[in-house]
């Protein structure tokens, strides 16, 4: 009788244990009332009071709107993977790795800062590249597979290169490295987008069309000498007449638009007038260059004490073969002292 009683108690204990065991497994240690009510054991989202922030995976953004079963596919809620790829199908097919957070946030799956993200790569998106659709460069049948691509310009710009006719890039034989001439930071490939550092296109030289200087299709066939482009300006200049001037325009002119004002600031290399004894002793070129338009001929004997030949001869009585003549003055006094 005693053995029968013990057996009955054991059976009742097993039944009680089976009935009270959590379907969520032994790992979940929460009060059932956080999700269930006594009216029904069916989960009711209105009665849901469990705070997911108490776990290692707070629900924010798009994750906060999901049904539990979207992630918890079984009733066992413990040890569910928290990495993106365990729930999200990799539509990029392993071309960007498994860490979705590199580009996406849970607030929205739309990538809005691709330019900033691209700075982490070997090809930052600058200028015109920053406005291009991703699929223009990353071409695939799905439009979302972003395999590494060839960073060389010509790999994307072959058609642009071959279609360019002003100038004709292909027939001239321009480099297929577009950055030799074009700035990546420019919003277009024209005008200020041209890299012309070997002959800066600035101020008066800032042009809108290459053909203004490059008269033939051979862009190497051009001289950097001023007179190559400015022969007409030089010939027509009459105030003063440039016919006796050197053809090196930058001796007198700056790059200011219109080439004015002009000043021969390099005069001191020939005869100091901006320094030394003659500084601030003159107002106009004609004071020394007395023949209008003739800036090669000069006069020394027209000014101050030099206008007295007798006095000057007395001061130079120790000089043999002394001549009262400007070129003789310059021969002995090339620095004006």
GROMACS .gro file of C-alpha atoms in nm, residues 51-60 82:
model
   11
   51UNK     CA    1   1.154   4.595  -2.237
   52UNK     CA    2   1.395   4.469  -2.502
   53UNK     CA    3   1.651   4.729  -2.385
   54UNK     CA    4   1.730   4.494  -2.099
   55UNK     CA    5   1.890   4.262  -2.355
   56UNK     CA    6   2.205   4.310  -2.561
   57UNK     CA    7   1.994   4.407  -2.864
   58UNK     CA    8   1.770   4.715  -2.805
   59UNK     CA    9   1.491   4.752  -3.060
   60UNK     CA   10   1.525   5.084  -3.242
   82UNK     CA   11   2.253   3.925  -3.331
   0.00000   0.00000   0.00000
